[in-house]
Amino acid sequence: MTPGARIKAVIDVLEIILSAKSPADQQITNYFRNHRYIGSTDRRAIAERTYQVLRQFQHLNWLAQTLTKQKDAPTHLLVALHLRYHANFSLLDIDHIFNGTQYHPECLTKRELYLIKTDISEHSPPIWAQLNLPEWLMPFFEENFPQSLESELAALNEAAPLDLRVNSLKIDRSEVLEQLSFEAITASPTPWSPFGIRLPQRRPLPTHPLWQDGFIEVQDEGSQLIALLSDARPGMNVVDFCAGAGGKTLAMAATMNNQGKIICMDTIEWRLKRAKERFRRAGIHNAECRTLDEAGYKWLKRQSVRFDRVLVDAPCSGTGTWRRNPDLKLRFSQNDLDELLQKQASILDTASKLVKPFGRLIYATCSILKDENDLQISQFLETHPDFELIPIQQVWDELFEIDCPVKGNTLQLTPAQHQVDGFFCAVLMKRENKIEEDTFHE
């Protein structure tokens, strides 16, 4: 493909993403599935450019609105501004790309060409636009990171590496590293997870024998640490309450050495179907999937205080994953946050009823907002006096020989400080011996 044809594809993909409700990676995959003539090199270039524009969207959109005095800027103008001011394309390069010929973007109007030539140094964007943050979220981030706001947001706007988790049921990490080295694939051990491997760049894995044989899974090191901090041991009864496609279930099943039982639960059946496929590939035999539908909640009512570990990987804003999912910033609103906070509290309350005396409730999110994390735990403890917070340092020291990456009672990881996605984890223990009949909320 010519450079112009690639940019035309970027514009087309962005227009689909901006009008759709489903994630950007899904829309990009669908686009390439419908345009099979696009080769792998061109696909990679188109996807990378698309994500670059999404990461810079707040600044580009503010700039376009400032220059045009219009609320809604056309997608092709946002891309042209990106090429000029973020990718350092020359005016001649942009003119060659936007030439209106077949497979190229339409020619820019005289007004748009004038805007592209404008000296933007005369326009000073507000801090939220400079840092590519939705304006309404600015107070939340200023409260969370009063001393490191710029570095944290800069890290969230960088492309993430590719983290793998080695399936210890089948192979050792050293063997996988040796195999990758033999194939001249740059990889290194992750600093905290004993099962993690980090690749500096994303690679297509579904065709690789290590993936096909269930030796590795794609999983950010932060997510691996959540599963490890759940401390699921052989013979335990465990619930992965919001399991999604089962990534943490896979990791916990490995630490359980396939002994005991994990109930993998989610409200969306197709996610659990995908989880079952992953379990088969990984050789997992102690995981059972249950859909959280009407029948699933009836089953839950009969499981009060029966589980040693209950992991709640709660639905959240996903602010900690913006490196991988920058499109989340475009669709997330204050109303969404308010609804999530209520849902998280309800899920925690329901899941807590499954924990048996001296069992543990593990609450996790991929968010870096205190409202979803520490404040959510504080509110839960106020209304559930039969639970107590175990300091994360204590849990960490029981499991790891290396120092804990954070100080405090809970775990908050960020890309800037820990080079992982922004994960939160709190470990709670049920201390009450008396077993009561609780009522579940559907």
XYZ file of C-alpha atoms in Angstrom:
442
model
C 0.000 0.000 0.000
C 1.106 3.566 -0.635
C 1.464 5.945 2.342
C -1.715 7.656 1.200
C -3.653 4.399 1.049
C -2.535 3.561 4.586
C -3.728 6.931 5.877
C -7.063 6.472 4.066
C -7.427 3.158 5.894
C -6.584 4.853 9.206
C -9.310 7.443 8.602
C -11.821 4.735 7.702
C -10.981 2.677 10.801
C -11.149 5.707 13.094
C -14.579 6.668 11.793
C -15.798 3.149 12.583
C -14.269 3.248 16.077
C -15.650 6.701 16.884
C -19.167 5.658 15.913
C -19.106 2.201 17.525
C -19.577 1.096 21.127
C -17.317 -1.948 20.981
C -13.543 -1.769 21.687
C -11.092 -0.410 19.130
C -9.094 -3.634 18.866
C -12.257 -5.507 17.922
C -13.154 -2.924 15.278
C -9.630 -3.029 13.816
C -9.748 -6.841 13.669
C -13.119 -6.725 11.918
C -11.828 -4.144 9.438
C -8.863 -6.292 8.458
C -11.105 -9.372 8.257
C -13.233 -7.492 5.721
C -10.140 -6.253 3.831
C -8.072 -9.420 3.520
C -5.987 -7.994 0.688
C -4.141 -5.783 3.199
C -0.782 -7.404 4.010
C 0.685 -7.935 7.472
C 3.165 -5.037 7.219
C 0.431 -2.636 6.160
C -1.900 -3.943 8.870
C 0.699 -3.266 11.519
C 1.340 0.261 10.209
C -2.384 1.068 10.008
C -3.094 -0.257 13.512
C -0.141 1.618 15.037
C -1.139 4.905 13.384
C -4.750 4.449 14.483
C -3.708 3.961 18.095
C -1.407 6.983 17.913
C -4.322 9.193 16.872
C -6.527 7.723 19.616
C -3.850 8.403 22.248
C -3.566 12.016 21.081
C -7.280 12.501 20.517
C -7.966 15.028 23.287
C -5.177 17.320 22.101
C -6.025 16.909 18.413
C -9.722 17.506 19.008
C -9.046 20.602 21.136
C -6.691 21.921 18.454
C -9.194 21.301 15.661
C -12.009 22.965 17.606
C -9.794 25.934 18.455
C -8.701 26.432 14.855
C -12.067 25.809 13.179
C -14.297 27.324 15.897
C -16.505 24.258 15.425
C -17.526 21.652 17.982
C -17.182 18.550 15.782
C -14.022 18.216 13.726
C -13.983 15.781 10.778
C -11.854 12.684 11.270
C -9.641 13.390 8.250
C -8.684 16.768 9.735
C -7.731 15.162 13.051
C -5.492 12.726 11.176
C -3.931 15.517 9.126
C -3.206 17.509 12.297
C -1.660 14.392 13.828
C 0.619 13.915 10.819
C 1.690 17.552 10.876
C 2.171 18.246 14.580
C 2.775 14.838 16.166
C 4.342 12.744 13.388
C 6.355 15.633 11.850
C 5.154 15.084 8.275
C 6.052 17.948 5.953
C 3.385 19.995 4.206
C 4.499 18.411 0.932
C 4.060 14.921 2.394
C 0.562 15.766 3.567
C -0.301 17.248 0.165
C 0.806 14.007 -1.533
C -1.286 11.919 0.863
C -4.490 13.988 0.690
C -4.564 14.135 -3.112
C -8.038 12.739 -3.831
C -6.850 9.964 -6.133
C -8.030 6.365 -5.884
C -7.397 4.813 -2.425
C -6.154 8.143 -1.066
C -7.989 10.590 1.208
C -9.902 13.426 -0.370
C -8.029 16.676 -0.936
C -8.036 19.044 2.008
C -10.057 22.222 1.540
C -8.319 25.565 1.318
C -9.489 26.302 4.849
C -8.081 22.984 6.120
C -4.783 23.567 4.339
C -4.566 26.948 6.003
C -5.152 25.319 9.394
C -2.450 22.747 8.740
C 0.015 25.558 8.049
C -0.939 27.480 11.198
C 1.716 28.053 13.841
C 0.092 26.274 16.777
C 2.583 27.758 19.231
C 0.209 30.712 19.337
C -2.426 28.449 20.863
C -1.689 27.156 24.350
C -3.853 24.110 25.161
C -5.172 23.575 28.687
C -3.343 20.996 30.766
C -5.977 18.282 30.218
C -5.601 18.611 26.435
C -1.810 18.649 26.652
C -1.921 15.409 28.631
C -4.676 13.849 26.487
C -7.082 13.449 29.375
C -10.861 13.955 29.188
C -11.495 17.312 30.855
C -14.038 15.992 33.385
C -11.504 13.472 34.733
C -8.871 16.106 35.497
C -9.880 16.605 39.184
C -9.735 12.849 39.820
C -6.192 12.555 38.464
C -4.994 15.694 40.227
C -6.203 14.198 43.514
C -4.639 10.804 42.792
C -1.282 12.093 41.571
C -0.631 15.553 43.038
C 3.146 15.231 42.573
C 3.382 13.065 39.448
C 0.412 13.957 37.244
C 2.368 14.579 34.043
C 4.562 11.491 34.281
C 1.613 9.221 35.072
C -0.471 10.490 32.157
C 2.525 10.426 29.825
C 3.037 6.749 30.659
C -0.650 6.024 30.025
C -0.240 7.503 26.536
C 2.688 5.261 25.600
C 2.362 1.962 23.766
C 2.481 -1.011 26.136
C 4.876 -3.953 25.783
C 3.600 -7.512 25.406
C 3.560 -9.526 28.635
C 3.220 -13.301 28.645
C 2.471 -15.709 31.477
C 4.183 -19.075 31.362
C 1.899 -22.010 32.144
C 3.811 -23.685 34.970
C 1.664 -26.812 34.612
C 3.435 -27.539 31.339
C 6.770 -25.719 31.185
C 9.293 -23.564 33.075
C 9.905 -19.913 32.309
C 13.574 -20.589 31.557
C 12.586 -23.049 28.832
C 10.292 -20.520 27.168
C 12.963 -17.815 27.315
C 15.438 -20.244 25.760
C 13.018 -21.067 22.947
C 12.319 -17.380 22.242
C 16.040 -16.621 22.242
C 16.603 -19.459 19.744
C 14.041 -17.770 17.485
C 15.811 -14.407 17.896
C 12.779 -12.965 19.698
C 13.811 -10.342 22.266
C 12.319 -11.214 25.651
C 13.141 -10.847 29.340
C 11.720 -12.034 32.689
C 9.232 -9.694 34.333
C 10.586 -8.149 37.550
C 7.929 -9.385 39.985
C 5.877 -12.239 38.583
C 7.924 -15.473 38.567
C 5.890 -16.663 35.592
C 6.042 -13.499 33.456
C 7.947 -12.743 30.272
C 8.062 -9.330 28.598
C 8.458 -8.665 24.894
C 9.150 -5.040 23.940
C 6.828 -5.224 20.927
C 3.590 -6.980 20.141
C 3.778 -10.103 18.005
C 1.143 -12.365 16.418
C 0.962 -15.326 18.821
C -2.003 -17.539 17.779
C 0.191 -19.241 15.162
C 3.151 -19.783 17.496
C 3.616 -23.366 18.802
C 4.190 -22.144 22.380
C 0.751 -20.549 22.346
C -0.985 -23.342 20.431
C 0.338 -25.943 22.882
C -0.834 -23.963 25.916
C 2.644 -23.124 27.196
C 2.026 -19.348 27.277
C -0.842 -16.886 27.607
C -0.970 -13.148 27.010
C -1.379 -11.486 30.416
C -0.032 -8.200 31.759
C 2.302 -8.666 34.714
C -0.044 -6.605 36.887
C -2.868 -9.030 36.177
C -0.556 -11.942 36.976
C 0.229 -10.375 40.358
C -3.484 -10.088 41.188
C -3.902 -13.815 40.585
C -0.821 -14.613 42.666
C -1.944 -12.368 45.543
C -5.191 -14.326 45.666
C -3.013 -17.103 47.108
C -5.121 -19.908 45.645
C -3.576 -23.182 46.843
C -4.007 -26.855 45.921
C -7.226 -28.310 47.297
C -8.990 -24.987 47.868
C -12.461 -24.005 46.682
C -12.134 -20.754 44.725
C -14.506 -18.410 42.877
C -13.401 -16.088 40.082
C -16.524 -13.954 40.342
C -16.090 -11.623 37.338
C -13.917 -13.939 35.287
C -14.351 -12.594 31.766
C -12.416 -14.906 29.463
C -10.700 -16.590 32.398
C -7.213 -15.082 32.410
C -6.882 -15.013 36.188
C -8.610 -18.388 36.508
C -5.858 -19.849 34.335
C -3.185 -18.325 36.552
C -4.836 -19.489 39.789
C -5.384 -23.003 38.438
C -1.645 -23.214 37.850
C -0.806 -22.167 41.433
C -3.352 -24.767 42.594
C -1.562 -27.402 40.507
C -4.923 -28.418 39.046
C -6.115 -29.547 42.491
C -9.251 -28.284 44.214
C -11.936 -26.398 42.279
C -12.345 -22.963 40.678
C -15.786 -21.677 39.750
C -15.346 -19.289 36.837
C -18.325 -16.912 36.664
C -19.412 -14.090 34.376
C -22.625 -12.478 33.151
C -21.704 -12.894 29.461
C -21.840 -16.453 28.157
C -19.547 -16.005 25.136
C -16.724 -14.911 27.423
C -17.034 -18.139 29.375
C -17.095 -20.112 26.124
C -13.776 -18.537 25.234
C -12.517 -19.332 28.744
C -13.330 -23.025 28.255
C -11.275 -23.070 25.057
C -8.327 -21.532 26.924
C -8.678 -24.068 29.746
C -8.491 -26.959 27.272
C -5.401 -25.555 25.603
C -3.694 -24.944 28.957
C -4.561 -28.400 30.336
C -6.734 -27.018 33.154
C -9.001 -29.654 34.753
C -10.184 -28.005 37.980
C -12.157 -25.061 36.527
C -15.924 -25.003 36.063
C -17.793 -22.223 34.243
C -21.134 -20.818 35.392
C -23.067 -17.967 33.824
C -24.379 -15.330 36.231
C -27.934 -15.490 34.903
C -31.109 -16.309 36.823
C -30.067 -19.945 37.264
C -26.573 -18.867 38.234
C -27.831 -16.635 41.034
C -30.094 -19.399 42.320
C -27.019 -21.624 42.489
C -25.136 -18.864 44.327
C -27.774 -18.746 47.053
C -26.855 -22.294 47.977
C -23.114 -21.548 48.184
C -23.042 -19.234 51.194
C -19.754 -19.281 53.187
C -18.266 -22.228 51.258
C -15.203 -20.776 49.550
C -11.607 -20.270 50.655
C -10.936 -17.561 48.074
C -13.306 -15.281 46.189
C -11.695 -13.058 43.579
C -13.718 -10.063 42.412
C -12.067 -8.567 39.343
C -14.733 -5.896 39.240
C -16.035 -4.099 36.152
C -14.359 -0.712 36.190
C -13.381 2.370 34.206
C -10.312 0.653 32.741
C -8.249 3.817 33.287
C -5.257 1.651 34.112
C -5.351 0.074 30.637
C -5.326 3.241 28.545
C -1.934 2.255 27.123
C -3.667 -0.642 25.378
C -7.199 0.782 25.096
C -6.980 4.558 24.507
C -10.449 4.518 22.980
C -11.894 3.955 26.463
C -11.240 7.625 27.187
C -13.592 8.630 24.395
C -16.587 6.650 25.651
C -16.295 6.997 29.427
C -18.455 9.579 31.204
C -19.298 10.757 34.715
C -22.583 8.842 34.501
C -20.651 5.690 33.608
C -18.449 6.149 36.671
C -21.443 6.683 38.959
C -23.083 3.517 37.658
C -19.863 1.527 38.030
C -19.399 2.585 41.644
C -22.871 1.293 42.502
C -22.296 -1.933 40.582
C -18.919 -2.542 42.255
C -20.427 -2.107 45.718
C -23.265 -4.494 44.870
C -20.907 -7.124 43.453
C -18.644 -6.915 46.497
C -21.603 -7.394 48.808
C -22.842 -10.419 46.861
C -19.405 -12.016 46.543
C -18.634 -11.519 50.236
C -21.424 -13.936 51.153
C -19.523 -16.767 49.482
C -16.452 -16.444 51.720
C -16.172 -18.912 54.564
C -14.703 -17.954 57.978
C -11.005 -17.103 57.655
C -11.360 -17.219 53.887
C -10.279 -14.297 51.743
C -12.101 -11.848 49.499
C -9.811 -10.303 46.895
C -11.027 -7.117 45.225
C -9.260 -5.981 42.061
C -9.722 -3.439 39.277
C -7.708 -2.232 36.302
C -8.401 1.340 37.421
C -6.241 4.042 38.976
C -9.156 6.062 40.369
C -9.428 6.090 44.168
C -13.229 6.151 43.979
C -13.187 2.664 42.468
C -10.387 1.361 44.647
C -9.466 2.471 48.176
C -12.716 4.371 48.715
C -14.735 1.385 47.546
C -12.920 -0.832 50.070
C -13.383 1.698 52.887
C -17.124 1.831 52.256
C -17.327 -1.974 52.126
C -15.539 -2.357 55.473
C -17.873 0.174 57.103
C -20.892 -1.960 56.205
C -19.259 -5.385 56.623
C -17.640 -5.516 60.074
C -17.050 -9.265 59.712
C -14.261 -8.510 57.219
C -10.851 -6.995 57.854
C -8.198 -5.710 55.484
C -4.946 -7.676 55.369
C -2.041 -5.317 54.625
C -0.773 -6.058 51.149
C 2.802 -6.073 52.466
C 1.893 -9.050 54.679
C 0.270 -10.951 51.812
C 3.196 -10.153 49.528
C 5.835 -11.300 52.019
C 4.050 -14.643 52.390
C 4.306 -15.263 48.648
C 7.365 -13.488 47.275
C 11.037 -13.284 48.163
C 11.484 -9.901 46.465
C 10.354 -6.562 47.921
C 6.780 -5.414 47.446
C 6.552 -2.710 44.745
C 4.285 -0.484 46.883
C 3.933 0.729 50.434
C 0.560 0.775 52.158
C -2.331 -1.521 52.919
C -3.451 -1.995 49.312
C -1.707 -2.498 45.996
C -1.901 0.262 43.380
C 0.258 -0.293 40.317
C 0.742 2.289 37.555
C 2.566 2.260 34.207
C 4.824 5.166 35.234
C 5.974 3.637 38.508
C 5.884 -0.097 37.783
C 5.847 -0.509 33.972
C 2.608 -2.500 34.115
C -1.035 -1.633 33.555
C -2.722 0.288 36.365
C -4.053 -2.466 38.615
C -5.467 -2.233 42.129
C -5.777 -5.053 44.658
C -7.074 -5.319 48.226
C -7.138 -8.565 50.219
C -9.821 -8.954 52.898
C -10.311 -11.782 55.378
C -13.584 -12.928 56.891
C -12.986 -13.127 60.610
C -16.421 -14.091 61.888
C -16.923 -17.725 62.893
C -20.689 -17.623 63.045
C -22.284 -18.761 59.797
C -25.403 -16.846 58.981
C -28.022 -17.215 56.295
C -27.496 -14.250 54.004
C -29.782 -13.002 51.293
C -28.281 -12.570 47.847
C -29.204 -9.652 45.663
C -29.910 -10.460 42.083
